[in-house]
mmCIF file of C-alpha atoms in Angstrom:
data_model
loop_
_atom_site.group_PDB
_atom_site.id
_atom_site.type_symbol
_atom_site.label_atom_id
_atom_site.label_comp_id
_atom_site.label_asym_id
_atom_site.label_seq_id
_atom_site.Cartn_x
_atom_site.Cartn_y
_atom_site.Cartn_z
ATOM 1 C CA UNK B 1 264.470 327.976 161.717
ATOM 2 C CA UNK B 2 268.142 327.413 161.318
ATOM 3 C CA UNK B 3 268.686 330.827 159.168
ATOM 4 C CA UNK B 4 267.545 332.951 162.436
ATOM 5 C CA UNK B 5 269.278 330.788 164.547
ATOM 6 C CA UNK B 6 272.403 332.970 165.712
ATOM 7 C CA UNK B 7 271.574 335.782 163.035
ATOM 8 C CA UNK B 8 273.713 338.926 164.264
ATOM 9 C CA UNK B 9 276.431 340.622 164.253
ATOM 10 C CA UNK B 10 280.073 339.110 164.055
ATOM 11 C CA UNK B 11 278.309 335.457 163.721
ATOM 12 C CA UNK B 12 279.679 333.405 160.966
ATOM 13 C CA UNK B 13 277.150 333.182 158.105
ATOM 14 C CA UNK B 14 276.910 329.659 156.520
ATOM 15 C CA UNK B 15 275.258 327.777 154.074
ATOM 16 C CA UNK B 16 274.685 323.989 154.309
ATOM 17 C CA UNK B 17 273.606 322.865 150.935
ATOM 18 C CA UNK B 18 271.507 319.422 151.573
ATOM 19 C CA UNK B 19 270.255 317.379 149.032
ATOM 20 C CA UNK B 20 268.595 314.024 148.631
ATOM 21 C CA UNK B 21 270.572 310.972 149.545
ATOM 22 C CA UNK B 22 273.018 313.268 151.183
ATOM 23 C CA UNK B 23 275.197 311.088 153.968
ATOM 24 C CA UNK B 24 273.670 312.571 156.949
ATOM 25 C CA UNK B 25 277.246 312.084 158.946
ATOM 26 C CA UNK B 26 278.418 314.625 156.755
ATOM 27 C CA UNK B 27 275.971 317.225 157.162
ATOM 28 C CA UNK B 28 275.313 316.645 161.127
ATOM 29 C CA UNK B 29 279.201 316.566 161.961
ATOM 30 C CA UNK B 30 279.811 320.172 161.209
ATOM 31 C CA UNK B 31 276.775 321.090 161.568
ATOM 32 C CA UNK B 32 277.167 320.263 165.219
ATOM 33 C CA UNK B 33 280.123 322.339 165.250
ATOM 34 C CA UNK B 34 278.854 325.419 163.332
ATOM 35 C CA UNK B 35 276.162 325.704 165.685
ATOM 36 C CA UNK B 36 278.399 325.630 168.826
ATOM 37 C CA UNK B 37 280.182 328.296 167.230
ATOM 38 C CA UNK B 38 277.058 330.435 167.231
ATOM 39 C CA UNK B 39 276.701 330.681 163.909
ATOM 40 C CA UNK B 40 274.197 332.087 161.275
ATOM 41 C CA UNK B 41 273.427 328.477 159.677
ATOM 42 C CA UNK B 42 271.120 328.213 156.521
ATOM 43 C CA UNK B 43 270.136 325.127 155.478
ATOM 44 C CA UNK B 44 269.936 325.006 151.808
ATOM 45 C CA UNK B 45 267.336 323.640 148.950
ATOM 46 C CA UNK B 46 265.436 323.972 146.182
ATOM 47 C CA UNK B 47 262.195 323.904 148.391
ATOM 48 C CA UNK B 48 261.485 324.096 152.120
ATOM 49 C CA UNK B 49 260.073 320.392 151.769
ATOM 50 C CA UNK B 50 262.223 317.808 153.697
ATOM 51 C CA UNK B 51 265.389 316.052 152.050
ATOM 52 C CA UNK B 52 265.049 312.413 152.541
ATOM 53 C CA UNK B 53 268.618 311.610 153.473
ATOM 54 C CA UNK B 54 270.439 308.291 153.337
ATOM 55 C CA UNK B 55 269.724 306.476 156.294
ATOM 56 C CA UNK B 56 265.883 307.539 155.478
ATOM 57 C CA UNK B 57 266.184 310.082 158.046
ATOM 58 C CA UNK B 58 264.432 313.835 156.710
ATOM 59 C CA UNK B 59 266.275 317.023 157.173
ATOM 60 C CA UNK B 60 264.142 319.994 156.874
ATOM 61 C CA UNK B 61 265.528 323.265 155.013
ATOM 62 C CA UNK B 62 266.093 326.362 155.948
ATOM 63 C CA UNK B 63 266.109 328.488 153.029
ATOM 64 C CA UNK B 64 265.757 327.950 149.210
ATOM 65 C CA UNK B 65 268.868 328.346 146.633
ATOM 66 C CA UNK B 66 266.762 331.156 145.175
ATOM 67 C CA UNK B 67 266.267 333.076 149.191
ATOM 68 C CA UNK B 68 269.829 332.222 150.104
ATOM 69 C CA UNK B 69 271.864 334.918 151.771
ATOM 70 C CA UNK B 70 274.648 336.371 149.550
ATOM 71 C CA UNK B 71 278.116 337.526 151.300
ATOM 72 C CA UNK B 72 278.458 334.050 152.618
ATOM 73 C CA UNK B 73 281.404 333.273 155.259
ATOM 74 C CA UNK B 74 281.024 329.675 154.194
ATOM 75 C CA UNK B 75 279.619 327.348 151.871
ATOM 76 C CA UNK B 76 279.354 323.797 152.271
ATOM 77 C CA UNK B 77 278.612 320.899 150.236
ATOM 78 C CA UNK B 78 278.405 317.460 152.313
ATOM 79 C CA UNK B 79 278.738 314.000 149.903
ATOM 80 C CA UNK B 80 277.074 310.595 149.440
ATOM 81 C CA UNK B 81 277.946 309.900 145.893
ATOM 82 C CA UNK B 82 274.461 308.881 143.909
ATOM 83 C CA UNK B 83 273.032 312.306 145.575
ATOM 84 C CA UNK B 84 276.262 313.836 144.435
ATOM 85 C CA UNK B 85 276.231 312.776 141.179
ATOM 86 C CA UNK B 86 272.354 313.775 140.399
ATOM 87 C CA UNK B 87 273.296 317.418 141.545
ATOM 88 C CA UNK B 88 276.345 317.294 139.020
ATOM 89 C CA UNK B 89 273.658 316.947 136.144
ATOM 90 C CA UNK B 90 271.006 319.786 137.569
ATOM 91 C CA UNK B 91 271.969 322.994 136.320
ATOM 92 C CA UNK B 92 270.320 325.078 138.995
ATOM 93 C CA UNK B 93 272.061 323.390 141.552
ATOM 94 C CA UNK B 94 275.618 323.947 139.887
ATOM 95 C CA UNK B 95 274.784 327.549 138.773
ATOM 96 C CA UNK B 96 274.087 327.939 142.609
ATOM 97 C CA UNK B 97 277.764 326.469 144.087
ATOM 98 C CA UNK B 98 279.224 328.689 140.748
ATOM 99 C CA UNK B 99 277.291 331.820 141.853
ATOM 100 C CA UNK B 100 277.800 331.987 145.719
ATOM 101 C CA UNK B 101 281.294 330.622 145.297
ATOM 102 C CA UNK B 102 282.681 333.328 143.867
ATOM 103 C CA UNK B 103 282.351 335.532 146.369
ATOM 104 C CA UNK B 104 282.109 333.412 149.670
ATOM 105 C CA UNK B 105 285.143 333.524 152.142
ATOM 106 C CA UNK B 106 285.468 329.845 152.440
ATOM 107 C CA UNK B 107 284.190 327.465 149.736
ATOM 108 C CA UNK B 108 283.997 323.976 151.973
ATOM 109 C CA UNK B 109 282.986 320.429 150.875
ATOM 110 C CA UNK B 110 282.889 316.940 153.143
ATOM 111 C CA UNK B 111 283.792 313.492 151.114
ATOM 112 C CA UNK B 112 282.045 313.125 147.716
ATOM 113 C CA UNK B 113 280.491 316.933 148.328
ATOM 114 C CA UNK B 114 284.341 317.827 146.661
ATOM 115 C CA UNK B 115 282.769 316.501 143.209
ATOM 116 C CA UNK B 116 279.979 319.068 143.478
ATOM 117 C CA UNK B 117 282.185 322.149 143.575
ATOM 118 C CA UNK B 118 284.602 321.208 141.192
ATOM 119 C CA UNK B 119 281.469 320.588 138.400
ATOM 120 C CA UNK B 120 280.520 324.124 139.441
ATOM 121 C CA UNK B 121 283.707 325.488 138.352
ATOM 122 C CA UNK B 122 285.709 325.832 141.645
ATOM 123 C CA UNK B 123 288.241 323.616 142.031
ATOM 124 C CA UNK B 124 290.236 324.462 138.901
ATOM 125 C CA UNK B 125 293.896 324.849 139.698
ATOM 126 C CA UNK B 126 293.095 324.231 143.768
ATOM 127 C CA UNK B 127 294.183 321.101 145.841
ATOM 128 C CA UNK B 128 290.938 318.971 146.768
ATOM 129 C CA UNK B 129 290.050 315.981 148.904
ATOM 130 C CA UNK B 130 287.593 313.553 148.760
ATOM 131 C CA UNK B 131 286.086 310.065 149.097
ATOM 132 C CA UNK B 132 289.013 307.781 148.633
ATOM 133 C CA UNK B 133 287.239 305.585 146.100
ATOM 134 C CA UNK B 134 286.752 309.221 144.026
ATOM 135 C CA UNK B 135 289.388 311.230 145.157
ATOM 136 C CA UNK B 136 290.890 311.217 141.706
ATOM 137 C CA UNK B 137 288.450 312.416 140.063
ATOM 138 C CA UNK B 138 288.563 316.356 140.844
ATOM 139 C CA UNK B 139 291.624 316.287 138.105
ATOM 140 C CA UNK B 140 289.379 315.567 135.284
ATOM 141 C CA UNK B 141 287.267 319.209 136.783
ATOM 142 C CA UNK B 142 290.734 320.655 137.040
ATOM 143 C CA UNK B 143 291.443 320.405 140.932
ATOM 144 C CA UNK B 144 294.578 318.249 142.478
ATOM 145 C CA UNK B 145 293.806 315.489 144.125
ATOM 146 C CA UNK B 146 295.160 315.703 148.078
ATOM 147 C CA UNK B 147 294.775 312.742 150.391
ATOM 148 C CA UNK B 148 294.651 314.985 153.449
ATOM 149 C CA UNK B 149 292.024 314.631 155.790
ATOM 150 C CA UNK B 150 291.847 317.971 155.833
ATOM 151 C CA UNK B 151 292.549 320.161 152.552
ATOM 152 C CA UNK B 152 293.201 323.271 152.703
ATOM 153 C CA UNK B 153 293.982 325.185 149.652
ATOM 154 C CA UNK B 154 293.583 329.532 149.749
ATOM 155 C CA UNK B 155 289.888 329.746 150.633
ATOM 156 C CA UNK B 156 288.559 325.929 149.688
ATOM 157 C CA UNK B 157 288.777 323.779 152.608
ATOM 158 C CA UNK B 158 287.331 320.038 151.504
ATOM 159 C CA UNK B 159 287.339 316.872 153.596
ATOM 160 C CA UNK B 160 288.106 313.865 153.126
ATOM 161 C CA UNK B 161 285.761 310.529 153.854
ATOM 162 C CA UNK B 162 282.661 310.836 155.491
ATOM 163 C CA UNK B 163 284.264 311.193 159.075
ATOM 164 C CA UNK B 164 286.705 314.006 158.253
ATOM 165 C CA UNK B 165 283.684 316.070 158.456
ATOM 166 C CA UNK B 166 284.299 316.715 162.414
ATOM 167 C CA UNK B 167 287.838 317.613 161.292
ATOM 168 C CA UNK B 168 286.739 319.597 158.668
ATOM 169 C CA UNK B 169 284.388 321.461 161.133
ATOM 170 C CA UNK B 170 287.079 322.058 163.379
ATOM 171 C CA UNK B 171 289.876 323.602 161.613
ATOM 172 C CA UNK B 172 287.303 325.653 159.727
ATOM 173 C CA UNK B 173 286.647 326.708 163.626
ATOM 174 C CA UNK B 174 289.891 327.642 164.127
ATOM 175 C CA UNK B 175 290.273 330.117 161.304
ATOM 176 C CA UNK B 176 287.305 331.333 161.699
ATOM 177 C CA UNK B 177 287.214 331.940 165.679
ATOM 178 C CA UNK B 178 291.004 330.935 167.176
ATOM 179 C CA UNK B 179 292.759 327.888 167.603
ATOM 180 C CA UNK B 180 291.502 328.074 171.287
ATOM 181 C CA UNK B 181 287.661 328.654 170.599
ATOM 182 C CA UNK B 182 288.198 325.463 168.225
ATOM 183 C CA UNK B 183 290.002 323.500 170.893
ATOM 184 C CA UNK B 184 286.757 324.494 173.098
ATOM 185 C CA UNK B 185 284.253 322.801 170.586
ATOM 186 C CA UNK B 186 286.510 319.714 170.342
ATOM 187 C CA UNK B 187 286.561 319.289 174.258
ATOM 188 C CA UNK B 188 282.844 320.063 173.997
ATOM 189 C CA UNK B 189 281.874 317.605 171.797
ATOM 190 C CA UNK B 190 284.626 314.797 173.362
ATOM 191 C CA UNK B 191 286.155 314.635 169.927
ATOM 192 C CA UNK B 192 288.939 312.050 170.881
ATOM 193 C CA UNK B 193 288.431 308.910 168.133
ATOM 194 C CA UNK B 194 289.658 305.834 169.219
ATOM 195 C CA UNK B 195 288.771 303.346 166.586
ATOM 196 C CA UNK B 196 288.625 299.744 167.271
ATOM 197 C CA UNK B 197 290.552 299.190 164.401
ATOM 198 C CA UNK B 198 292.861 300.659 161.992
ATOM 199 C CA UNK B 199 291.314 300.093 158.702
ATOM 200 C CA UNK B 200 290.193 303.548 157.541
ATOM 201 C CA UNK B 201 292.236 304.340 154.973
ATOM 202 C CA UNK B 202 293.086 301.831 151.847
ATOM 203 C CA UNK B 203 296.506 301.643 153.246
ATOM 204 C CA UNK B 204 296.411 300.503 156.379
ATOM 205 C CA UNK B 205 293.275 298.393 155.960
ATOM 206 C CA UNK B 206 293.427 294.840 154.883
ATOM 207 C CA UNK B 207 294.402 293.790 151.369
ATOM 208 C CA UNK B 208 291.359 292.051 151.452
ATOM 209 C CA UNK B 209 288.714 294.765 152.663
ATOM 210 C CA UNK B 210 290.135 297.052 150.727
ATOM 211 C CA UNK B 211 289.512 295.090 147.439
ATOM 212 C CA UNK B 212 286.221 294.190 148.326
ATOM 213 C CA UNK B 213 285.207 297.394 149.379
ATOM 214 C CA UNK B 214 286.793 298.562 145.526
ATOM 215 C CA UNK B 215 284.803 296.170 143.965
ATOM 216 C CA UNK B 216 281.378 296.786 145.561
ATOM 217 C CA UNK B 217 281.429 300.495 144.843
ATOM 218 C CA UNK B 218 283.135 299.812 141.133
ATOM 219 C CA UNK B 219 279.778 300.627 139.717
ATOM 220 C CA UNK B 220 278.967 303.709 140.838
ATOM 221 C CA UNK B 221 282.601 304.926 140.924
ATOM 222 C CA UNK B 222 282.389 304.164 136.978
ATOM 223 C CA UNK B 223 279.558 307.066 137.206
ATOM 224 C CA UNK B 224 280.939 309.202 138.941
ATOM 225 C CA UNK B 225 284.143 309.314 136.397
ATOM 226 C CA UNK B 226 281.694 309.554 133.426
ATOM 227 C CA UNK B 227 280.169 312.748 134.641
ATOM 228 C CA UNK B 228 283.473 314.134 136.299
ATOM 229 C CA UNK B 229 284.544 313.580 132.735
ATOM 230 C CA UNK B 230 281.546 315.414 131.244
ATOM 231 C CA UNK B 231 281.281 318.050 134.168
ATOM 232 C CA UNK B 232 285.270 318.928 132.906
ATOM 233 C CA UNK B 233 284.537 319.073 129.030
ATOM 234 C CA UNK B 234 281.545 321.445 129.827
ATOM 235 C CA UNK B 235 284.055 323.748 132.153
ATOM 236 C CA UNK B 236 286.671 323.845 129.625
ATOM 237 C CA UNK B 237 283.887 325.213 126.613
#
């Protein structure tokens, strides 16, 4: 089990929340890191019954939301948006990301994962990133929208898109060990992205791309702003 895994002393002790159609990319990249680092890693659900991710691929918990550790060096909540937006609307889940982050020492999010915390109540008055497509969309829970890759903001530390997750990982690395032990797990894991192209941001991919990739997830992005919307009314009584 993950939650023994590294349990001791001087170990970093973090939660992973997963949940279904999480995007696995953001759960495995840090996850990969984290458990380089050593760390105390709890994998996080309402049961110990596998989470069907995305790609149909099951991750298996850890712990439950109930049995999760408190004192938490980090919490983490990874995206893909119709999971996201199905935890906004379950209470237990929110009370959960309310509860632990008040007193965690980082509260973290990957892409769409940003969403989650600022429902629960923790993004107001902090700088967030996110998906592109939704990046907006922490202002209506009170956060600031940042187009970093990398946000940090006091103790919240949210990445952007999917793939920021590795970056995400790593700087939390670097506060967490030293620059150098961070350094190590990059060199470790050959993080050195060369990407055929140079479309990964709406501004320097094509015109075209980018409005087709718009209009494809227009639907769903018109969700997500309803219950950001809601999600902010609730938080503001």
């Amino acid at each position: 089990m993950l939650g023994a895994k590294g349990a001791g002393p001087g170990r970093p002790k973090i939660a992973m929340f997963v949940h279904p159609k999480m995007v696995l990319q953001d759960l495995v990249g840090p996850l990969t890191v984290f458990n380089i680092m050593h760390s105390e890693i709890h994998l996080v659900w309402k049961t110990l019954d596998p989470v069907m991710s995305e790609v149909g691929i099951a991750v298996t918990p850890s712990t439950t939301l109930r049995d999760c550790p408190e004192k938490l060096d980090v919490l983490f909540a990874p995206g893909g948006l119709g999971g996201t937006l199905d935890m906004m609307d379950d209470p237990e889940v929110v009370e959960f990301f309310a509860h632990h982050g008040k007193a965690a020492r980082y509260v973290t999010s990957d892409c769409t994962g940003s969403l989650l915390l600022g429902a629960a109540g923790l993004l107001r008055g902090y700088r967030a990133a996110s998906h592109w497509t939704v990046r907006e969309l922490v202002a209506l829970m009170g956060g600031i929208p940042s187009s970093e890759r990398v946000c940090i903001d006091r103790n919240r530390i949210t990445g952007g898109g999917v793939t920021a997750g590795i970056d995400f990982a790593l700087t939390l690395a670097s506060l967490l060990r030293s620059p150098e032990e961070a350094q190590a797990y990059q060199l470790t894991i050959e993080y050195a992205p060369e990407p055929p192209f140079n479309a990964g941001r709406p501004d320097t991919a094509p015109a075209a791309i980018t409005e087709r990739i718009t209009a494809s997830r227009a639907a769903i992005v018109a969700r997500a702003r309803e219950k950001s919307r809601i999600a902010g009314e609730k938080l503001r009584g």
